[in-house]
Short mmCIF file of C-alpha atoms and ligand atoms in Angstrom, two decimals:
data_model
loop_
_atom_site.label_atom_id
_atom_site.label_comp_id
_atom_site.label_asym_id
_atom_site.label_seq_id
_atom_site.Cartn_x
_atom_site.Cartn_y
_atom_site.Cartn_z
CA MET A 1 14.75 -19.62 24.26
CA PHE A 2 15.05 -17.40 20.70
CA ASN A 3 11.74 -17.57 19.09
CA ALA A 4 12.10 -16.65 15.34
CA THR A 5 8.39 -16.59 14.63
CA PHE A 6 7.95 -13.84 17.59
CA TYR A 7 10.72 -11.71 15.72
CA LEU A 8 9.67 -12.12 12.29
CA ARG A 9 6.14 -11.24 13.01
CA ARG A 10 7.32 -8.33 14.52
CA LEU A 11 9.76 -7.31 11.81
CA HIS A 12 7.00 -7.86 9.34
CA SER A 13 4.62 -5.52 11.38
CA LEU A 14 7.10 -3.01 11.68
CA CYS A 15 8.04 -3.03 7.88
CA GLY A 16 4.45 -2.91 7.19
CA LEU A 17 3.70 0.46 8.94
CA LEU A 18 6.89 2.10 9.03
CA VAL A 19 8.74 1.39 5.87
CA LEU A 20 5.59 0.61 3.29
CA GLY A 21 3.40 3.18 5.30
CA MET A 22 6.19 5.76 4.14
CA VAL A 23 6.23 4.67 0.51
CA LEU A 24 2.52 4.88 0.29
CA PHE A 25 2.22 8.52 1.83
CA GLU A 26 5.09 9.67 -0.36
CA HIS A 27 3.54 7.94 -3.35
CA ILE A 28 -0.02 9.54 -2.82
CA PHE A 29 1.53 12.81 -2.21
CA THR A 30 3.60 13.05 -5.37
CA ASN A 31 0.61 11.56 -7.53
CA SER A 32 -1.83 14.23 -5.90
CA MET A 33 0.28 16.75 -7.84
CA ALA A 34 -1.77 15.59 -11.15
CA ILE A 35 -4.38 17.52 -9.48
CA PHE A 36 -2.80 20.79 -10.22
CA GLY A 37 -1.93 19.85 -13.51
CA PRO A 38 0.85 18.37 -15.85
CA GLN A 39 3.53 21.00 -15.08
CA ALA A 40 3.08 20.52 -11.33
CA LEU A 41 3.45 16.51 -11.43
CA ASN A 42 6.36 16.69 -13.91
CA GLY A 43 8.12 19.10 -11.59
CA ALA A 44 7.68 16.81 -8.72
CA LEU A 45 8.81 14.01 -10.43
CA ALA A 46 11.69 15.95 -12.01
CA MET A 47 12.85 16.88 -8.31
CA MET A 48 13.27 13.10 -7.48
CA GLU A 49 15.94 12.93 -10.69
CA LEU A 50 18.02 15.38 -8.84
CA ILE A 51 18.83 12.80 -6.13
CA PRO A 52 21.99 11.16 -7.50
CA LYS A 53 21.47 8.22 -9.08
CA PRO A 54 23.40 5.71 -6.84
CA ILE A 55 21.39 6.92 -3.98
CA PHE A 56 18.27 6.71 -5.47
CA LEU A 57 18.60 3.26 -6.64
CA GLY A 58 19.84 2.19 -3.04
CA LEU A 59 16.93 3.74 -1.59
CA GLU A 60 14.75 1.94 -4.08
CA VAL A 61 16.25 -1.29 -3.37
CA GLY A 62 16.65 -1.01 0.39
CA GLY A 63 13.82 1.35 1.30
CA ILE A 64 11.21 -0.29 -1.03
CA ALA A 65 12.02 -3.69 -2.75
CA ILE A 66 13.66 -5.39 0.27
CA PRO A 67 10.86 -4.29 2.92
CA LEU A 68 8.22 -4.88 0.42
CA LEU A 69 9.54 -8.36 -0.93
CA PHE A 70 9.81 -9.39 3.13
CA HIS A 71 6.30 -8.21 4.10
CA GLY A 72 4.94 -9.41 1.13
CA ILE A 73 6.53 -13.27 1.20
CA TYR A 74 5.89 -13.44 5.02
CA GLY A 75 2.74 -12.22 4.53
CA ILE A 76 1.71 -14.84 1.78
CA TYR A 77 2.69 -17.27 4.86
CA ILE A 78 0.36 -15.69 7.07
CA ALA A 79 -2.18 -15.52 5.01
CA LEU A 80 -2.28 -18.97 4.03
CA GLN A 81 -2.68 -19.71 7.44
CA ALA A 82 -5.57 -17.37 8.43
CA LYS A 83 -9.29 -18.94 8.96
CA ASN A 84 -11.52 -16.29 7.25
CA ASN A 85 -15.09 -16.14 9.27
CA PRO A 86 -16.64 -12.83 8.16
CA GLY A 87 -20.10 -14.53 7.36
CA ARG A 88 -20.24 -16.73 10.52
CA PHE A 89 -19.76 -13.87 13.21
CA GLY A 90 -20.48 -10.64 11.31
CA TYR A 91 -18.61 -8.33 13.53
CA VAL A 92 -16.89 -5.74 11.92
CA ARG A 93 -13.47 -6.72 13.40
CA ASN A 94 -14.06 -9.92 11.55
CA TRP A 95 -14.69 -8.62 8.34
CA ASN A 96 -11.49 -5.99 8.76
CA PHE A 97 -9.33 -9.42 9.48
CA THR A 98 -10.76 -10.88 6.39
CA LEU A 99 -10.55 -7.39 4.15
CA GLN A 100 -7.00 -7.29 5.33
CA ARG A 101 -6.16 -10.75 3.67
CA TRP A 102 -8.20 -10.11 0.73
CA THR A 103 -6.46 -6.93 0.01
CA ALA A 104 -3.22 -8.61 0.55
CA TRP A 105 -3.91 -10.94 -2.38
CA TYR A 106 -4.80 -8.31 -4.71
CA LEU A 107 -1.91 -6.22 -3.68
CA VAL A 108 0.75 -9.31 -4.73
CA VAL A 109 -0.97 -9.20 -8.28
CA PHE A 110 -1.35 -5.25 -8.51
CA LEU A 111 2.27 -4.44 -7.22
CA ILE A 112 3.61 -7.05 -9.71
CA TRP A 113 1.54 -5.18 -12.45
CA HIS A 114 2.24 -2.03 -11.46
CA VAL A 115 6.02 -1.98 -10.49
CA GLY A 116 6.84 -4.70 -13.38
CA TYR A 117 5.26 -2.67 -16.07
CA LEU A 118 5.68 1.24 -14.90
CA ARG A 119 9.04 1.15 -13.13
CA LEU A 120 11.30 -2.18 -14.37
CA TYR A 121 9.51 -2.24 -17.81
CA THR A 122 8.77 1.70 -18.99
CA LYS A 123 11.49 3.41 -17.12
CA GLY A 124 14.17 0.30 -16.78
CA VAL A 125 14.13 -1.49 -19.87
CA THR A 126 12.69 1.00 -22.47
CA GLY A 127 14.16 4.34 -20.42
CA THR A 128 10.82 6.29 -21.06
CA PRO A 129 10.76 8.69 -17.87
CA ILE A 130 7.76 8.95 -16.25
CA SER A 131 5.62 11.81 -16.87
CA TYR A 132 1.91 13.16 -16.43
CA GLU A 133 1.45 12.60 -20.57
CA LEU A 134 2.52 9.15 -20.00
CA LEU A 135 0.24 8.31 -17.21
CA GLN A 136 -2.84 10.05 -19.03
CA ASN A 137 -2.34 7.93 -22.16
CA TYR A 138 -2.03 4.84 -20.13
CA PHE A 139 -5.26 5.92 -18.21
CA GLN A 140 -7.42 6.20 -21.62
CA SER A 141 -8.38 2.47 -20.73
CA PRO A 142 -11.06 2.40 -18.41
CA ILE A 143 -9.88 -0.98 -17.28
CA VAL A 144 -6.42 0.33 -16.42
CA VAL A 145 -8.33 3.13 -14.09
CA LEU A 146 -10.70 0.59 -12.38
CA LEU A 147 -7.88 -1.84 -11.62
CA TYR A 148 -5.41 1.08 -10.59
CA VAL A 149 -8.24 2.94 -8.02
CA LEU A 150 -8.88 -0.66 -6.63
CA GLY A 151 -5.34 -1.24 -6.24
CA MET A 152 -4.99 2.24 -4.55
CA PHE A 153 -8.23 1.51 -2.82
CA ALA A 154 -6.64 -2.07 -1.26
CA ALA A 155 -3.22 -0.65 -0.26
CA ILE A 156 -4.96 2.19 1.66
CA PHE A 157 -7.44 0.11 3.62
CA HIS A 158 -4.86 -2.73 4.21
CA PHE A 159 -2.36 0.13 5.51
CA CYS A 160 -4.98 1.91 7.34
CA ASN A 161 -6.76 -0.90 8.82
CA GLY A 162 -3.12 -2.45 9.64
CA ILE A 163 -2.40 0.78 11.99
CA THR A 164 -5.26 -0.70 14.21
CA THR A 165 -3.68 -4.25 14.49
CA PHE A 166 -0.24 -2.84 14.86
CA CYS A 167 -1.07 -0.95 17.93
CA MET A 168 -2.59 -3.87 19.05
CA THR A 169 0.39 -6.14 18.22
CA TRP A 170 2.56 -3.84 20.16
CA GLY A 171 0.33 -3.05 23.01
CA ILE A 172 -0.43 0.57 22.26
CA THR A 173 -4.00 0.08 22.36
CA LYS A 174 -4.48 -2.34 25.30
CA GLY A 175 -8.41 -1.99 26.38
CA PRO A 176 -11.22 -2.09 23.87
CA ARG A 177 -12.10 1.62 24.07
CA ALA A 178 -8.63 2.76 23.11
CA GLN A 179 -8.87 0.28 20.23
CA THR A 180 -12.20 1.53 18.66
CA VAL A 181 -10.79 4.92 19.02
CA VAL A 182 -8.00 4.15 16.69
CA SER A 183 -9.85 2.05 14.69
CA TYR A 184 -12.41 4.86 13.84
CA LEU A 185 -9.21 7.59 13.26
CA SER A 186 -7.57 4.98 10.86
CA MET A 187 -10.86 4.49 8.95
CA CYS A 188 -11.30 8.21 8.78
CA LEU A 189 -7.60 8.36 7.45
CA CYS A 190 -8.43 5.68 5.07
CA ALA A 191 -11.69 7.78 3.59
CA LEU A 192 -9.75 10.58 3.33
CA LEU A 193 -6.36 8.90 1.24
CA CYS A 194 -9.29 6.93 -0.98
CA LEU A 195 -10.72 10.94 -1.47
CA ILE A 196 -7.27 12.09 -2.54
CA THR A 197 -6.71 9.18 -4.70
CA LEU A 198 -10.19 9.20 -6.70
CA THR A 199 -9.37 13.26 -7.03
CA PHE A 200 -6.06 12.59 -8.75
CA MET A 201 -7.17 9.84 -10.82
CA GLY A 202 -9.95 11.75 -11.89
CA SER A 203 -7.94 14.62 -13.19
CA TYR A 204 -6.23 12.12 -15.79
CA LEU A 205 -10.17 11.68 -17.30
CA ILE A 206 -11.20 15.20 -17.62
C1 HEM B 301 2.66 -7.52 -1.35
C2 HEM B 301 1.37 -7.64 -0.65
C3 HEM B 301 1.20 -7.62 0.74
C4 HEM B 301 1.07 -8.58 1.65
C5 HEM B 301 0.92 -10.04 0.91
C6 HEM B 301 0.82 -8.42 2.58
C7 HEM B 301 0.37 -9.06 3.75
C8 HEM B 301 -0.24 -8.86 5.03
C9 HEM B 301 -0.69 -9.59 6.27
C10 HEM B 301 -1.06 -10.86 5.82
C11 HEM B 301 -0.82 -8.96 7.34
C12 HEM B 301 -1.54 -9.28 8.64
C13 HEM B 301 -0.37 -9.67 9.26
C14 HEM B 301 -0.72 -10.18 10.62
O1 HEM B 301 -2.08 -10.48 11.16
O2 HEM B 301 -0.23 -10.74 11.62
C15 HEM B 301 -0.44 -7.43 6.86
C16 HEM B 301 -0.25 -6.86 7.95
C17 HEM B 301 -0.07 -5.17 7.35
N1 HEM B 301 0.27 -5.07 6.15
FE1 HEM B 301 0.81 -6.06 4.46
N2 HEM B 301 0.92 -7.13 2.72
C18 HEM B 301 1.30 -6.48 1.46
C19 HEM B 301 1.73 -5.24 1.38
C20 HEM B 301 1.70 -4.22 2.25
C21 HEM B 301 1.47 -2.82 1.74
C22 HEM B 301 1.89 -2.24 0.35
C23 HEM B 301 1.48 -1.87 2.94
C24 HEM B 301 1.73 -0.49 3.22
C25 HEM B 301 1.22 0.16 2.32
C26 HEM B 301 1.50 -3.13 4.00
C27 HEM B 301 1.11 -2.62 5.46
C28 HEM B 301 0.72 -3.49 6.40
C29 HEM B 301 0.59 -3.00 7.82
C30 HEM B 301 0.77 -2.01 8.31
C31 HEM B 301 0.06 -4.34 8.14
C32 HEM B 301 -0.20 -4.20 10.25
C33 HEM B 301 0.77 -4.58 10.90
C34 HEM B 301 0.64 -5.30 11.85
O3 HEM B 301 -0.74 -5.60 12.19
O4 HEM B 301 1.45 -5.03 13.17
N3 HEM B 301 1.32 -4.15 3.56
N4 HEM B 301 -0.04 -7.43 5.39
#
Protein backbone atom coordinates (compact mmCIF):
# COMPACT_ATOMS: atom_id res chain seq x y z
CA MET A 1 0.00 0.00 0.00
CA PHE A 2 1.23 3.54 -0.79
CA ASN A 3 2.46 5.12 2.45
CA ALA A 4 2.42 8.92 1.96
CA THR A 5 3.87 9.66 5.44
CA PHE A 6 6.88 7.44 4.74
CA TYR A 7 7.70 9.22 1.45
CA LEU A 8 7.04 12.71 2.89
CA ARG A 9 9.44 11.94 5.77
CA ARG A 10 12.09 10.72 3.32
CA LEU A 11 11.66 13.81 1.13
CA HIS A 12 11.87 16.03 4.24
CA SER A 13 15.07 14.27 5.24
CA LEU A 14 16.68 14.54 1.75
CA CYS A 15 15.66 18.19 1.46
CA GLY A 16 17.25 19.04 4.83
CA LEU A 17 20.54 17.24 4.25
CA LEU A 18 21.26 17.68 0.56
CA VAL A 19 19.50 20.87 -0.54
CA LEU A 20 19.50 23.00 2.63
CA GLY A 21 22.89 21.58 3.64
CA MET A 22 24.39 22.83 0.37
CA VAL A 23 22.74 26.24 0.90
CA LEU A 24 24.23 26.42 4.40
CA PHE A 25 27.74 25.56 3.15
CA GLU A 26 27.51 28.09 0.32
CA HIS A 27 26.30 30.73 2.78
CA ILE A 28 29.10 30.12 5.27
CA PHE A 29 31.70 30.03 2.49
CA THR A 30 30.56 33.31 0.87
CA ASN A 31 30.17 35.12 4.22
CA SER A 32 33.56 33.90 5.45
CA MET A 33 35.11 36.10 2.75
CA ALA A 34 34.38 39.01 5.15
CA ILE A 35 37.38 37.74 7.17
CA PHE A 36 39.62 38.96 4.30
CA GLY A 37 38.00 42.41 4.20
CA PRO A 38 35.39 44.38 2.24
CA GLN A 39 36.93 43.76 -1.20
CA ALA A 40 36.93 39.98 -0.79
CA LEU A 41 33.27 39.82 0.33
CA ASN A 42 32.05 42.33 -2.27
CA GLY A 43 34.01 40.37 -4.92
CA ALA A 44 32.33 37.11 -3.91
CA LEU A 45 28.89 38.79 -3.97
CA ALA A 46 29.66 40.34 -7.37
CA MET A 47 30.56 36.89 -8.76
CA MET A 48 27.01 35.75 -8.01
CA GLU A 49 25.65 38.75 -9.92
CA LEU A 50 27.41 37.34 -13.03
CA ILE A 51 24.83 34.54 -13.14
CA PRO A 52 22.05 35.65 -15.56
CA LYS A 53 19.07 37.04 -13.58
CA PRO A 54 16.41 34.48 -14.69
CA ILE A 55 18.74 31.56 -13.86
CA PHE A 56 19.64 33.10 -10.51
CA LEU A 57 15.98 33.67 -9.64
CA GLY A 58 15.14 30.11 -10.74
CA LEU A 59 17.89 28.78 -8.44
CA GLU A 60 16.66 30.91 -5.54
CA VAL A 61 13.06 29.74 -5.95
CA GLY A 62 13.65 26.09 -6.96
CA GLY A 63 16.86 25.46 -5.00
CA ILE A 64 16.15 27.42 -1.80
CA ALA A 65 12.61 28.79 -1.35
CA ILE A 66 10.57 25.68 -2.27
CA PRO A 67 12.79 23.12 -0.43
CA LEU A 68 12.97 25.45 2.61
CA LEU A 69 9.21 26.00 2.68
CA PHE A 70 8.54 22.28 2.36
CA HIS A 71 11.15 21.30 4.98
CA GLY A 72 10.06 24.11 7.31
CA ILE A 73 6.30 23.53 7.10
CA TYR A 74 6.49 19.74 7.27
CA GLY A 75 9.15 20.16 10.01
CA ILE A 76 6.71 22.23 12.11
CA TYR A 77 4.17 19.41 11.74
CA ILE A 78 6.79 16.83 12.89
CA ALA A 79 7.99 19.06 15.77
CA LEU A 80 4.43 19.50 17.05
CA GLN A 81 4.14 15.72 17.37
CA ALA A 82 7.46 15.35 19.26
CA LYS A 83 7.63 14.49 22.95
CA ASN A 84 10.74 16.17 24.39
CA ASN A 85 12.20 14.51 27.49
CA PRO A 86 15.81 15.66 28.02
CA GLY A 87 15.46 16.06 31.81
CA ARG A 88 13.75 12.73 32.32
CA PHE A 89 16.44 10.54 30.85
CA GLY A 90 19.40 12.88 30.47
CA TYR A 91 21.01 10.98 27.61
CA VAL A 92 23.01 12.94 25.03
CA ARG A 93 20.77 11.58 22.29
CA ASN A 94 17.62 12.82 24.06
CA TRP A 95 19.18 16.24 24.44
CA ASN A 96 20.17 16.27 20.76
CA PHE A 97 16.62 15.28 19.81
CA THR A 98 15.22 18.15 21.89
CA LEU A 99 17.80 20.65 20.59
CA GLN A 100 16.93 19.58 17.01
CA ARG A 101 13.34 20.76 17.76
CA TRP A 102 14.30 23.93 19.66
CA THR A 103 16.70 25.02 16.89
CA ALA A 104 13.93 24.31 14.35
CA TRP A 105 11.60 26.73 16.19
CA TYR A 106 14.28 29.40 16.40
CA LEU A 107 15.04 28.92 12.69
CA VAL A 108 11.39 29.49 11.74
CA VAL A 109 11.47 32.97 13.32
CA PHE A 110 15.08 33.77 12.38
CA LEU A 111 14.72 32.77 8.71
CA ILE A 112 11.51 34.78 8.27
CA TRP A 113 13.35 37.85 9.67
CA HIS A 114 16.65 37.19 7.81
CA VAL A 115 15.18 36.39 4.38
CA GLY A 116 12.33 38.89 4.79
CA TYR A 117 14.54 41.83 5.70
CA LEU A 118 17.73 41.29 3.68
CA ARG A 119 16.57 39.42 0.56
CA LEU A 120 12.92 40.45 0.12
CA TYR A 121 12.86 43.99 1.57
CA THR A 122 16.40 45.42 1.23
CA LYS A 123 17.43 43.77 -2.07
CA GLY A 124 13.98 43.08 -3.52
CA VAL A 125 11.82 46.08 -2.59
CA THR A 126 14.36 48.91 -2.13
CA GLY A 127 16.79 47.54 -4.76
CA THR A 128 19.80 48.10 -2.45
CA PRO A 129 22.61 45.63 -3.24
CA ILE A 130 23.94 43.60 -0.29
CA SER A 131 27.54 44.60 0.43
CA TYR A 132 30.16 44.47 3.19
CA GLU A 133 29.39 48.11 4.06
CA LEU A 134 25.64 47.45 4.34
CA LEU A 135 26.24 44.44 6.62
CA GLN A 136 28.77 46.32 8.74
CA ASN A 137 26.22 49.06 9.26
CA TYR A 138 23.53 46.46 10.05
CA PHE A 139 25.78 44.78 12.64
CA GLN A 140 26.33 48.00 14.60
CA SER A 141 23.56 46.81 16.91
CA PRO A 142 24.82 44.22 19.44
CA ILE A 143 21.30 42.73 19.59
CA VAL A 144 21.28 42.08 15.84
CA VAL A 145 24.76 40.51 16.10
CA LEU A 146 23.65 38.28 19.00
CA LEU A 147 20.46 37.15 17.22
CA TYR A 148 22.45 36.46 14.03
CA VAL A 149 25.13 34.43 15.82
CA LEU A 150 22.37 32.43 17.56
CA GLY A 151 20.60 31.96 14.20
CA MET A 152 23.78 30.66 12.55
CA PHE A 153 24.58 28.39 15.53
CA ALA A 154 21.01 27.05 15.44
CA ALA A 155 21.22 26.31 11.68
CA ILE A 156 24.67 24.70 12.06
CA PHE A 157 23.68 22.49 15.03
CA HIS A 158 20.37 21.56 13.36
CA PHE A 159 22.21 20.56 10.17
CA CYS A 160 25.10 18.71 11.85
CA ASN A 161 22.90 16.77 14.26
CA GLY A 162 20.73 16.13 11.20
CA ILE A 163 23.66 14.28 9.57
CA THR A 164 23.57 11.77 12.46
CA THR A 165 19.78 11.28 12.31
CA PHE A 166 19.88 11.15 8.48
CA CYS A 167 22.41 8.28 8.60
CA MET A 168 20.13 6.40 11.02
CA THR A 169 16.94 7.14 9.04
CA TRP A 170 18.49 5.84 5.81
CA GLY A 171 20.13 2.80 7.44
CA ILE A 172 23.66 4.05 6.70
CA THR A 173 24.75 3.63 10.34
CA LYS A 174 23.15 0.47 11.71
CA GLY A 175 25.10 -0.38 14.87
CA PRO A 176 25.56 1.82 17.98
CA ARG A 177 29.33 2.13 17.35
CA ALA A 178 28.87 3.51 13.83
CA GLN A 179 26.19 5.89 15.13
CA THR A 180 28.50 7.17 17.89
CA VAL A 181 31.36 7.75 15.40
CA VAL A 182 29.12 9.70 12.98
CA SER A 183 27.63 11.68 15.87
CA TYR A 184 31.13 12.57 17.12
CA LEU A 185 32.33 13.59 13.63
CA SER A 186 29.23 15.70 12.95
CA MET A 187 29.70 17.52 16.29
CA CYS A 188 33.33 18.23 15.26
CA LEU A 189 31.99 19.71 12.00
CA CYS A 190 29.48 21.70 14.08
CA ALA A 191 32.30 23.17 16.23
CA LEU A 192 34.37 24.04 13.13
CA LEU A 193 31.48 25.79 11.33
CA CYS A 194 30.55 27.70 14.51
CA LEU A 195 34.17 28.86 14.84
CA ILE A 196 34.23 30.08 11.21
CA THR A 197 30.93 31.90 11.86
CA LEU A 198 32.29 33.62 14.99
CA THR A 199 35.40 34.67 13.02
CA PHE A 200 33.50 36.27 10.13
CA MET A 201 30.90 37.88 12.41
CA GLY A 202 33.73 39.21 14.57
CA SER A 203 35.43 40.75 11.53
CA TYR A 204 32.56 43.29 11.29
CA LEU A 205 33.16 44.44 14.86
CA ILE A 206 36.89 45.26 14.69
C1 LIG B 1 12.70 26.49 8.65
C2 LIG B 1 12.84 25.92 9.79
C3 LIG B 1 13.09 24.44 9.98
C4 LIG B 1 12.26 23.57 10.61
C5 LIG B 1 10.91 23.89 11.23
C6 LIG B 1 12.90 22.28 10.60
C7 LIG B 1 12.42 21.14 11.22
C8 LIG B 1 13.04 19.93 11.29
C9 LIG B 1 12.61 18.79 12.08
C10 LIG B 1 11.39 18.75 12.98
C11 LIG B 1 13.51 17.78 11.86
C12 LIG B 1 13.48 16.38 12.48
C13 LIG B 1 12.83 15.41 11.54
C14 LIG B 1 12.70 14.00 12.12
O1 LIG B 1 13.01 13.77 13.27
O2 LIG B 1 12.30 13.11 11.36
C15 LIG B 1 14.49 18.27 10.93
C16 LIG B 1 15.52 17.52 10.45
C17 LIG B 1 16.53 18.01 9.65
N1 LIG B 1 16.69 19.31 9.23
FE1 LIG B 1 15.39 20.83 9.57
N2 LIG B 1 14.09 22.37 9.94
C18 LIG B 1 14.25 23.69 9.54
C19 LIG B 1 15.33 24.21 8.85
C20 LIG B 1 16.45 23.49 8.42
C21 LIG B 1 17.61 24.05 7.76
C22 LIG B 1 17.82 25.54 7.44
C23 LIG B 1 18.45 23.00 7.49
C24 LIG B 1 19.81 23.01 6.85
C25 LIG B 1 20.72 23.87 7.16
C26 LIG B 1 17.84 21.79 7.98
C27 LIG B 1 18.38 20.52 7.91
C28 LIG B 1 17.87 19.39 8.49
C29 LIG B 1 18.48 18.05 8.44
C30 LIG B 1 19.77 17.68 7.74
C31 LIG B 1 17.64 17.20 9.17
C32 LIG B 1 17.83 15.70 9.43
C33 LIG B 1 17.00 14.85 8.49
C34 LIG B 1 16.95 13.40 8.94
O3 LIG B 1 16.95 13.12 10.15
O4 LIG B 1 16.89 12.52 8.08
N3 LIG B 1 16.63 22.12 8.54
N4 LIG B 1 14.19 19.58 10.59
